[in-house]
Coordinates of C-alpha atoms in Angstrom, one line a residue:
Chain A
M1 CA -22.3 -44.3 -8.1
H2 CA -20.0 -43.5 -5.2
D3 CA -17.3 -45.7 -6.7
A4 CA -17.6 -44.0 -10.1
S5 CA -17.2 -40.6 -8.6
M6 CA -14.2 -41.8 -6.6
K7 CA -12.6 -43.1 -9.8
V8 CA -13.2 -39.8 -11.5
K9 CA -11.5 -38.0 -8.6
Q10 CA -8.5 -40.3 -8.8
K11 CA -8.1 -39.8 -12.5
Q12 CA -7.8 -36.0 -12.2
P13 CA -4.5 -34.7 -13.5
R14 CA -1.8 -33.4 -11.1
R15 CA -2.4 -29.7 -10.6
Y16 CA 1.2 -28.8 -9.7
V17 CA 4.3 -28.9 -11.9
I18 CA 6.7 -29.9 -9.0
S19 CA 4.8 -29.7 -5.7
Q20 CA 2.4 -27.2 -4.2
K21 CA 5.1 -25.5 -2.1
L22 CA 7.8 -25.4 -4.8
D23 CA 5.4 -24.2 -7.4
A24 CA 4.3 -21.4 -5.1
F25 CA 7.9 -20.6 -4.4
F26 CA 8.8 -20.2 -8.1
I27 CA 5.6 -18.2 -8.8
D28 CA 6.5 -15.9 -5.9
M29 CA 10.1 -15.5 -7.2
Y30 CA 8.7 -14.7 -10.7
S31 CA 6.3 -12.0 -9.3
L32 CA 9.2 -10.6 -7.2
G33 CA 11.2 -10.4 -10.4
Q34 CA 8.3 -8.5 -12.1
F35 CA 8.0 -6.2 -9.0
M36 CA 11.7 -5.4 -9.3
G37 CA 11.3 -4.8 -13.0
R38 CA 8.5 -2.4 -12.3
F39 CA 10.7 -0.6 -9.7
F40 CA 13.5 -0.1 -12.3
R41 CA 11.0 1.2 -14.8
A42 CA 9.4 3.6 -12.3
V43 CA 12.5 4.9 -10.7
F44 CA 13.7 6.9 -13.7
L45 CA 10.3 8.3 -14.6
P46 CA 8.8 11.5 -13.2
P47 CA 7.4 12.5 -10.7
Y48 CA 10.4 11.9 -8.5
E49 CA 8.8 12.3 -5.1
F50 CA 11.9 14.0 -3.5
K51 CA 10.0 15.1 -0.4
E52 CA 8.8 11.6 0.3
I53 CA 12.3 10.1 -0.3
I54 CA 13.7 12.5 2.3
K55 CA 10.9 11.7 4.7
Q56 CA 11.5 7.9 4.3
S57 CA 15.3 8.4 4.5
Y58 CA 14.7 10.1 7.9
A59 CA 12.5 7.2 9.0
V60 CA 15.1 4.6 7.9
G61 CA 18.3 6.4 8.9
V62 CA 17.7 8.8 11.8
K63 CA 15.2 6.6 13.6
S64 CA 17.6 3.6 13.4
L65 CA 20.5 5.6 15.0
P66 CA 19.9 4.7 18.6
L67 CA 19.9 1.0 17.9
I68 CA 22.9 1.1 15.5
T69 CA 24.8 3.2 18.0
L70 CA 24.3 0.8 20.8
T71 CA 24.9 -2.3 18.7
G72 CA 28.0 -0.9 17.0
F73 CA 29.7 0.2 20.2
I74 CA 28.9 -3.0 22.1
T75 CA 30.0 -5.1 19.1
G76 CA 33.4 -3.3 19.1
I77 CA 33.9 -3.8 22.8
V78 CA 32.8 -7.5 22.8
F79 CA 34.7 -8.5 19.7
T80 CA 37.9 -6.9 21.1
K81 CA 37.4 -8.5 24.5
Q82 CA 36.8 -12.0 23.0
S83 CA 39.8 -11.8 20.6
R84 CA 42.4 -10.7 23.1
P85 CA 43.0 -14.1 24.8
S86 CA 43.7 -15.9 21.5
L87 CA 46.1 -13.2 20.4
S88 CA 47.8 -12.9 23.8
E89 CA 48.6 -16.7 23.7
F90 CA 51.0 -15.9 20.8
G91 CA 52.1 -12.6 22.4
A92 CA 50.4 -10.7 19.5
T93 CA 48.1 -8.3 21.3
S94 CA 49.6 -5.5 19.4
W95 CA 47.8 -6.9 16.3
L96 CA 44.5 -6.4 18.1
P97 CA 43.7 -3.0 16.4
S98 CA 44.3 -4.3 12.9
L99 CA 42.4 -7.6 13.6
V100 CA 39.4 -5.6 14.9
A101 CA 39.5 -3.1 12.1
I102 CA 39.6 -5.8 9.4
A103 CA 36.8 -7.7 11.1
I104 CA 34.6 -4.7 11.6
I105 CA 35.1 -3.0 8.2
R106 CA 35.2 -6.1 6.0
A107 CA 32.5 -8.2 7.7
L108 CA 30.8 -7.1 10.9
A109 CA 29.7 -3.6 10.1
P110 CA 27.9 -4.4 6.8
L111 CA 26.4 -7.6 8.0
V112 CA 25.2 -6.5 11.4
T113 CA 23.8 -3.2 10.0
G114 CA 22.1 -5.2 7.3
L115 CA 20.5 -7.6 9.7
I116 CA 19.5 -4.9 12.2
T117 CA 17.9 -2.8 9.4
A118 CA 16.2 -5.9 8.0
G119 CA 14.6 -6.5 11.5
K120 CA 13.7 -3.0 12.3
V121 CA 13.0 -1.3 9.0
G122 CA 12.0 -4.4 7.0
S123 CA 9.2 -5.4 9.4
N124 CA 8.1 -1.8 9.7
I125 CA 7.7 -1.3 5.9
G126 CA 6.1 -4.8 5.5
A127 CA 3.5 -4.1 8.2
E128 CA 2.9 -0.5 7.1
L129 CA 2.3 -1.3 3.5
G130 CA 0.4 -4.5 4.4
S131 CA -2.1 -2.6 6.6
M132 CA -2.4 0.1 4.0
K133 CA -3.2 -2.6 1.4
V134 CA -5.9 -4.4 3.5
T135 CA -7.6 -1.2 4.6
E136 CA -7.8 0.0 1.0
Q137 CA -5.5 3.0 1.6
I138 CA -3.4 2.0 -1.4
D139 CA -6.5 1.9 -3.6
A140 CA -7.6 5.3 -2.2
M141 CA -4.2 6.7 -3.2
E142 CA -4.6 5.2 -6.7
V143 CA -8.1 6.7 -7.2
S144 CA -6.8 10.1 -6.0
A145 CA -4.6 10.1 -9.1
T146 CA -1.4 9.3 -7.3
N147 CA 0.7 6.4 -8.4
P148 CA 1.0 4.4 -5.1
F149 CA 3.9 2.3 -6.5
K150 CA 6.0 5.4 -7.0
F151 CA 4.9 7.1 -3.8
L152 CA 5.1 4.2 -1.5
V153 CA 7.5 1.6 -3.0
V154 CA 10.1 3.6 -5.1
T155 CA 10.6 6.1 -2.2
R156 CA 11.1 3.4 0.4
V157 CA 13.4 1.3 -1.7
L158 CA 15.6 4.3 -2.5
A159 CA 15.6 5.3 1.2
T160 CA 16.9 2.0 2.3
T161 CA 19.4 1.8 -0.5
F162 CA 20.8 5.2 0.4
M163 CA 20.6 4.9 4.1
V164 CA 22.0 1.4 4.9
P165 CA 25.5 2.3 3.5
L166 CA 25.5 5.5 5.7
L167 CA 24.4 3.5 8.7
M168 CA 27.1 0.9 8.0
L169 CA 29.8 3.6 8.0
Y170 CA 28.4 5.1 11.2
M171 CA 28.3 1.6 12.8
A172 CA 31.9 0.9 11.7
L173 CA 33.0 4.1 13.4
L174 CA 31.1 3.3 16.6
A175 CA 32.4 -0.3 16.6
L176 CA 36.0 1.0 16.2
A177 CA 35.4 3.5 19.0
G178 CA 34.1 0.6 21.2
A179 CA 37.2 -1.4 20.3
F180 CA 39.5 1.6 21.1
V181 CA 37.9 2.0 24.6
N182 CA 38.7 -1.7 25.3
V183 CA 42.2 -1.6 23.9
H184 CA 43.0 1.7 25.6
A185 CA 41.7 0.3 29.0
N186 CA 43.9 -2.8 28.7
E187 CA 47.0 -1.9 26.7
Q188 CA 47.0 1.9 27.3
T189 CA 47.3 2.3 23.5
S190 CA 46.9 5.9 22.3
F191 CA 44.2 6.9 19.9
V192 CA 46.6 7.8 17.1
S193 CA 48.5 4.5 17.5
F194 CA 45.2 2.6 17.5
I195 CA 44.1 4.2 14.3
E196 CA 47.5 3.9 12.6
N197 CA 47.7 0.2 13.5
G198 CA 44.0 -0.4 12.7
F199 CA 44.0 1.2 9.3
H200 CA 47.4 -0.2 8.3
S201 CA 45.8 -3.3 6.9
I202 CA 42.7 -1.7 5.5
N203 CA 42.7 -0.8 1.8
F204 CA 40.3 0.7 -0.8
I205 CA 38.8 -2.7 -1.8
D206 CA 37.8 -3.4 1.9
I207 CA 35.8 -0.1 2.1
F208 CA 34.5 -0.4 -1.4
S209 CA 33.3 -4.0 -0.9
S210 CA 31.5 -3.0 2.4
V211 CA 29.8 0.0 0.8
L212 CA 28.8 -2.2 -2.1
K213 CA 27.4 -4.9 0.2
S214 CA 25.5 -2.3 2.2
I215 CA 23.9 -0.8 -1.0
V216 CA 22.9 -4.3 -2.1
F217 CA 21.6 -5.1 1.4
G218 CA 19.6 -1.9 1.6
F219 CA 18.1 -2.5 -1.8
T220 CA 17.2 -6.0 -0.8
I221 CA 15.5 -4.9 2.5
G222 CA 13.5 -2.3 0.7
I223 CA 12.4 -4.3 -2.3
I224 CA 11.5 -7.4 -0.3
S225 CA 9.6 -5.6 2.4
C226 CA 7.7 -3.5 -0.1
Y227 CA 6.9 -6.5 -2.2
Q228 CA 5.6 -8.4 0.8
G229 CA 3.6 -5.4 2.1
Y230 CA 2.3 -4.3 -1.3
N231 CA 0.9 -7.8 -2.1
T232 CA -0.6 -8.5 1.3
T233 CA -3.9 -10.5 1.3
Q234 CA -6.1 -12.0 3.9
G235 CA -6.6 -9.1 6.3
T236 CA -4.7 -8.6 9.6
Q237 CA -3.3 -12.1 9.5
G238 CA -1.7 -11.2 6.2
V239 CA -0.2 -8.1 7.7
G240 CA 1.6 -10.1 10.3
R241 CA 2.7 -12.6 7.7
A242 CA 4.0 -9.7 5.5
A243 CA 6.0 -8.2 8.3
N244 CA 7.5 -11.6 9.3
T245 CA 8.3 -12.8 5.8
S246 CA 9.9 -9.4 5.0
V247 CA 12.4 -9.9 7.8
V248 CA 13.0 -13.7 7.2
M249 CA 13.4 -13.3 3.4
A250 CA 15.6 -10.2 3.6
M251 CA 17.9 -11.8 6.2
F252 CA 18.2 -15.0 4.1
L253 CA 19.1 -13.0 1.0
I254 CA 21.6 -10.8 2.9
F255 CA 23.6 -13.9 3.9
I256 CA 23.6 -15.2 0.3
E257 CA 24.6 -11.8 -1.1
E258 CA 27.4 -11.6 1.6
I259 CA 28.9 -14.8 0.3
V260 CA 28.6 -13.8 -3.4
I261 CA 30.0 -10.3 -2.9
V262 CA 32.9 -11.5 -0.7
Q263 CA 33.8 -14.1 -3.4
I264 CA 33.7 -11.5 -6.2
T265 CA 35.7 -8.8 -4.3
N266 CA 38.3 -11.4 -3.2
W267 CA 39.2 -11.9 -6.9
F268 CA 40.3 -8.2 -7.0
R269 CA 42.4 -8.3 -3.9
P270 CA 46.2 -8.1 -4.5
Chain B
M1 CA -35.9 15.6 3.0
I2 CA -33.9 17.5 0.4
K3 CA -35.4 17.3 -3.1
E4 CA -35.2 20.8 -4.5
G5 CA -32.5 21.5 -7.0
L6 CA -32.4 17.9 -8.4
H7 CA -31.6 18.0 -12.1
I8 CA -31.1 14.7 -13.9
D9 CA -30.1 15.1 -17.6
R10 CA -31.3 11.9 -19.2
T11 CA -29.6 12.8 -22.5
K12 CA -26.2 12.7 -20.9
C13 CA -24.9 9.3 -19.9
V14 CA -21.9 9.7 -17.7
I15 CA -21.3 6.0 -16.9
C16 CA -22.3 3.6 -19.7
I17 CA -21.5 -0.1 -19.0
R18 CA -22.1 -2.8 -21.6
D19 CA -21.8 -6.6 -21.3
L20 CA -19.4 -6.5 -18.3
H21 CA -17.9 -9.7 -17.2
K22 CA -15.5 -10.4 -14.3
S23 CA -14.3 -13.6 -12.8
F24 CA -11.9 -14.4 -9.9
G25 CA -10.6 -17.9 -10.7
P26 CA -13.6 -20.2 -11.0
N27 CA -15.9 -17.6 -9.4
H28 CA -17.8 -15.7 -12.2
V29 CA -18.9 -12.6 -10.3
L30 CA -20.3 -10.3 -13.0
R31 CA -22.0 -12.1 -15.9
G32 CA -22.9 -9.5 -18.5
I33 CA -23.8 -6.2 -16.7
D34 CA -25.4 -3.3 -18.6
L35 CA -25.9 0.0 -16.7
D36 CA -26.4 3.7 -17.6
V37 CA -26.0 6.5 -15.1
Y38 CA -27.1 9.9 -16.2
Q39 CA -25.8 13.4 -15.3
G40 CA -27.0 14.4 -11.8
E41 CA -28.5 10.9 -11.1
N42 CA -28.0 8.8 -8.0
V43 CA -28.1 5.1 -8.9
V44 CA -28.2 2.6 -6.0
V45 CA -26.8 -0.9 -6.7
L46 CA -28.5 -3.3 -4.3
G47 CA -27.4 -6.9 -3.7
R48 CA -26.3 -9.5 -1.3
S49 CA -22.8 -9.6 0.1
G50 CA -20.3 -11.2 -2.4
T51 CA -22.4 -10.5 -5.5
G52 CA -19.8 -8.2 -7.0
K53 CA -21.2 -4.8 -6.1
S54 CA -17.9 -3.4 -5.0
V55 CA -16.1 -5.1 -7.9
L56 CA -18.4 -3.2 -10.2
I57 CA -17.4 0.2 -8.9
K58 CA -13.7 -0.8 -8.6
I59 CA -13.9 -1.6 -12.4
I60 CA -15.4 1.9 -13.0
A61 CA -12.6 3.5 -11.1
G62 CA -10.0 1.5 -13.0
L63 CA -8.8 -0.4 -9.9
L64 CA -9.8 -3.8 -11.5
K65 CA -9.7 -4.9 -15.1
P66 CA -12.8 -6.6 -16.5
D67 CA -12.6 -9.8 -18.4
K68 CA -15.0 -8.6 -21.1
G69 CA -17.2 -5.6 -21.9
T70 CA -16.9 -1.8 -22.0
V71 CA -17.0 0.8 -19.3
N72 CA -17.4 4.3 -20.6
V73 CA -16.9 7.0 -17.9
L74 CA -17.3 10.6 -18.9
G75 CA -16.6 9.7 -22.5
N76 CA -13.5 7.5 -21.8
D77 CA -13.4 3.7 -22.0
V78 CA -11.6 2.9 -18.8
T79 CA -10.7 -0.6 -20.2
A80 CA -8.8 1.0 -23.2
I81 CA -7.2 4.2 -22.0
S82 CA -3.5 4.6 -20.9
Y83 CA -2.5 4.9 -17.3
R84 CA -1.9 8.6 -17.6
E85 CA -5.3 9.2 -19.1
L86 CA -6.8 7.1 -16.4
E87 CA -5.1 9.3 -13.8
Q88 CA -6.6 12.3 -15.4
L89 CA -10.0 10.7 -15.4
R90 CA -9.7 9.7 -11.8
L91 CA -9.4 13.4 -10.9
R92 CA -13.1 13.6 -11.9
I93 CA -14.2 10.5 -9.9
G94 CA -14.6 10.5 -6.1
F95 CA -14.5 7.1 -4.4
S96 CA -15.8 6.7 -0.9
F97 CA -14.4 3.4 0.5
Q98 CA -16.3 1.1 2.8
N99 CA -13.8 1.5 5.6
S100 CA -13.1 5.2 4.7
A101 CA -9.5 4.3 3.8
L102 CA -8.1 7.5 5.5
Y103 CA -4.3 7.5 5.5
D104 CA -3.4 6.5 9.1
S105 CA 0.0 8.2 9.0
M106 CA -1.6 11.6 8.2
T107 CA -3.8 14.0 10.2
V108 CA -7.3 14.9 8.9
R109 CA -5.8 18.1 7.4
E110 CA -3.0 16.2 5.6
N111 CA -5.5 13.6 4.4
L112 CA -7.6 16.3 2.7
E113 CA -4.6 18.2 1.4
F114 CA -3.0 15.1 -0.1
P115 CA -5.0 15.0 -3.4
L116 CA -5.0 18.8 -3.7
L117 CA -1.2 19.3 -3.2
R118 CA -0.4 16.5 -5.7
N119 CA -2.9 17.3 -8.4
S120 CA -3.5 21.1 -8.1
K121 CA 0.0 22.4 -7.9
H122 CA -1.0 25.9 -9.1
L123 CA -2.9 26.5 -5.8
S124 CA -1.2 28.6 -3.1
R125 CA -0.9 27.4 0.5
G126 CA -3.7 29.7 1.5
Q127 CA -6.0 28.4 -1.2
V128 CA -5.3 24.8 -0.2
T129 CA -6.1 25.6 3.5
E130 CA -9.3 27.3 2.4
A131 CA -10.4 24.3 0.3
V132 CA -9.7 22.0 3.2
E133 CA -11.7 24.1 5.6
K134 CA -14.5 24.4 3.1
A135 CA -14.7 20.6 2.5
L136 CA -14.6 19.9 6.3
D137 CA -17.3 22.5 6.8
A138 CA -19.5 20.8 4.1
V139 CA -19.4 17.5 6.1
G140 CA -19.8 19.4 9.4
L141 CA -16.5 18.3 10.9
S142 CA -14.3 21.5 11.0
Q143 CA -13.2 20.8 14.6
T144 CA -11.4 17.5 13.6
I145 CA -8.9 19.2 11.3
N146 CA -5.9 18.5 13.4
Q147 CA -7.0 15.0 14.7
W148 CA -5.6 11.7 13.6
P149 CA -7.9 9.2 11.8
A150 CA -7.5 6.8 14.8
E151 CA -9.1 9.4 17.1
L152 CA -12.3 9.6 15.0
S153 CA -15.6 7.6 15.2
G154 CA -16.7 5.4 12.3
G155 CA -19.2 8.0 11.2
Q156 CA -16.7 10.8 11.3
R157 CA -14.2 8.7 9.4
K158 CA -16.8 8.1 6.7
R159 CA -17.6 11.8 6.4
I160 CA -13.9 12.8 6.3
G161 CA -13.5 10.1 3.6
I162 CA -16.3 11.8 1.6
A163 CA -14.8 15.3 2.3
R164 CA -11.4 14.0 0.9
T165 CA -13.1 13.0 -2.4
L166 CA -15.3 16.2 -2.5
I167 CA -12.2 18.5 -2.3
M168 CA -11.4 17.6 -5.9
Q169 CA -14.9 18.5 -7.0
P170 CA -15.6 15.3 -8.8
A171 CA -18.3 14.8 -11.5
I172 CA -18.9 11.3 -10.4
M173 CA -19.1 9.8 -6.8
L174 CA -18.8 6.1 -6.1
Y175 CA -19.9 5.1 -2.6
D176 CA -19.1 1.7 -1.3
E177 CA -21.4 0.7 1.5
P178 CA -21.6 4.2 2.9
T179 CA -23.7 3.2 6.0
A180 CA -22.2 -0.2 6.8
G181 CA -21.4 -0.6 10.5
L182 CA -23.0 2.8 11.5
D183 CA -25.8 3.4 13.9
P184 CA -29.2 4.6 12.5
I185 CA -28.7 8.2 13.4
T186 CA -25.2 8.4 11.9
S187 CA -26.5 6.4 8.9
M188 CA -29.2 9.0 8.4
E189 CA -26.6 11.8 8.5
I190 CA -24.5 10.0 5.9
N191 CA -27.7 9.5 3.7
E192 CA -28.5 13.2 3.9
L193 CA -24.9 14.1 3.1
I194 CA -24.9 11.9 0.0
K195 CA -28.1 13.6 -1.1
E196 CA -26.7 17.0 -0.3
V197 CA -23.6 16.3 -2.4
Q198 CA -25.8 15.4 -5.3
L199 CA -27.8 18.6 -5.1
K200 CA -25.0 21.0 -4.3
F201 CA -22.4 19.7 -6.8
N202 CA -24.8 18.1 -9.3
T203 CA -22.7 14.9 -9.2
S204 CA -23.8 11.6 -10.6
S205 CA -23.3 8.7 -8.1
I206 CA -23.4 5.0 -7.8
I207 CA -24.2 3.9 -4.2
I208 CA -23.4 0.3 -3.3
T209 CA -25.5 -0.8 -0.4
H210 CA -27.7 -3.5 1.1
D211 CA -29.3 -0.9 3.4
L212 CA -32.8 -0.2 2.0
T213 CA -33.2 3.0 4.0
C214 CA -30.1 4.3 2.4
A215 CA -31.3 3.1 -1.0
K216 CA -34.7 4.8 -0.5
I217 CA -33.3 8.1 0.6
T218 CA -30.3 8.5 -1.7
G219 CA -31.4 6.7 -4.9
D220 CA -33.2 8.1 -7.8
R221 CA -33.0 4.7 -9.4
L222 CA -32.3 1.2 -8.0
A223 CA -30.6 -1.7 -9.8
V224 CA -30.7 -5.1 -8.0
L225 CA -27.7 -7.3 -8.6
L226 CA -28.3 -11.0 -8.2
D227 CA -26.1 -13.9 -9.5
G228 CA -23.9 -11.5 -11.5
R229 CA -26.8 -9.8 -13.3
F230 CA -29.2 -6.9 -12.8
V231 CA -32.6 -8.6 -12.2
Q232 CA -34.6 -5.4 -11.4
E233 CA -34.2 -1.8 -12.2
G234 CA -36.4 1.2 -11.5
S235 CA -37.5 3.5 -8.6
F236 CA -37.6 2.1 -5.1
E237 CA -41.4 1.6 -5.3
Q238 CA -41.2 0.0 -8.8
V239 CA -38.5 -2.5 -7.7
F240 CA -40.2 -3.5 -4.4
S241 CA -43.8 -3.7 -5.8
S242 CA -42.7 -6.0 -8.6
G243 CA -43.5 -9.1 -6.4
D244 CA -40.1 -10.6 -7.1
E245 CA -39.7 -13.3 -4.3
R246 CA -35.9 -12.8 -4.3
L247 CA -36.3 -9.2 -3.1
K248 CA -39.0 -10.0 -0.5
S249 CA -36.6 -11.2 2.2
F250 CA -34.5 -8.1 1.5
Y251 CA -37.4 -5.8 2.2
D252 CA -38.7 -7.9 5.2
Y253 CA -35.3 -7.8 6.9
N254 CA -34.8 -4.1 6.4
F255 CA -38.3 -2.9 7.3
I256 CA -39.4 -5.8 9.7
T257 CA -42.8 -6.4 8.1

C-alpha cells in the first residue's frame, strides 16, 4: 500500500514550466506589466486627484531635499578631489571643471539621485501601501467609493516621475557647487571661469539625456514600489518584504535603464 | 435593551444571494449559499474562523468576485454591474472592518471627511464639519476629533470606523467581527451601537461574528455557516434549541454551561 502511494507520488507531472523560481519571476513580470497597463489606462481618466499629486510631490521632492543637498555637495567635492591627482600628472588640472561637469551632468547626478530616491522614497511607498493593504485600508477606500488605484498608485507614480528630474537638476547644481568650492580652494579659479570651462563641453544632448534618464528612473521607482506595496500579502512580514523588494528591484532596473539610455543617446551625439 | 422602533419589511429584500460559490485555489470556501436580508433587518452570520464569513460580505461589497451565483444588493447584481455602477452602489453600503481600517495618515476628522469630500462635493465646508461632528456624536467620541488613529483604543477605533461609514447614511451595513479583540464592556457598547444604528437609520445589516452575545443582542435572525453552507437559520432561540451537535460547542464555549 505504501509502495503504491509512493509510485503515484513519483508519477505526478511537473508543476512548473521551467522551475519554481523562474516561473514565479515570469509570472511576477507579467503582473507588473498588467499593473503598468492599468496605470496608463487610469492616468488619462478623471478624476485626476490634483491635490493628492501635489501632496505626494511634496513628500517625494521637498522631503528628499536635505539628503539630496548633502549627497550632491559631497559628491562634487569628493569627485573633484579624487580626480585632481590623475589630471595633475599630465599637467591638465585646468580641465578639472569640464571633467567634473561632464561626469556630474552626464552620469553622477541622474544615477545618484535615482539610487537615493529609490532607497528613500521607494521603501517608503512600498511600506506605506503594504501596510495599508494588510490592514484593509485599501479595501476601506474601495468601499467608500474611491478608486484606490487612482488615489494611491497613479498619484505616487506621477509624483516620482515629476520630482526625480527636478531633484536631479538640483543635485547637479549642488554637486557643481561642491566641485567649485574644491577647485577654488586649490586653483583659485573664479566662479565665472569655472562655469565657462565646465559648461564648455556640455551640450543639449547631455542635459536632455539626463532629464530623460531621471524621468524614466522616477517612473520606475514609483511603479515598482507601488506594485510591491499594492500587492503585499502575508501580514507585517509581507510589508517588510515589499519595502525591501521595492528598493532592490528599482535599483536593479535603474542600472539597466542607465545602460540602455546611454547607448541610445550616444547614437545621437555628434 | 433597545427594541422600540424596529421595523422589518419582509416584502423588501435588500440583499438576495443565490447559489453563491467561491474558491481560493483548492479551498472551496463557499459552496452554494442562499441568503435573503430584508429592509430594516439585522442578520448575524455565525461560523468558525476560516469558514468564509468575511469572504461573503466582501463579495456583497464587490471587493471579491464570486465563482458562481448571483448577489443582488438594493436591486443591483454586484457580479454583473460596471465599476462605475458599483461605486454608486457602494455609497449606499457601509462596511465596518475587523481592524477598523482607519487611514493611519489622517486624523479622525480627516478619516470621517474623506468619503464626504470625495462623494458629496456639493456640501459646503461648514456642512461637512457639521456632518463629522454629528457622526462622532452618534458614536459618543466627539472629543477624539483631532486625534490620530494610533492614539485611540481598540474600541474607539471600532466606533470611529462605524462613524466613518455612518456619515454617508448607508442603507446597508456590513460588520466584520465587530467585537473581536474587545473587552466585554466595550463589546457591549459596540453591540448597543449596532442596534442603535439599525433603529435610528432603519439600516439592514449583516453582522459577521462568532461572539454569541453579540449575535443574541444585535441579530433579528441568525444564519450558521459551516463547511461553506448555511446549516441553520432562524432566531437565536430557534437555532440553539435545534439540538444540532455542531452548534453545542459554540454555545458551551460562549456561555460556559
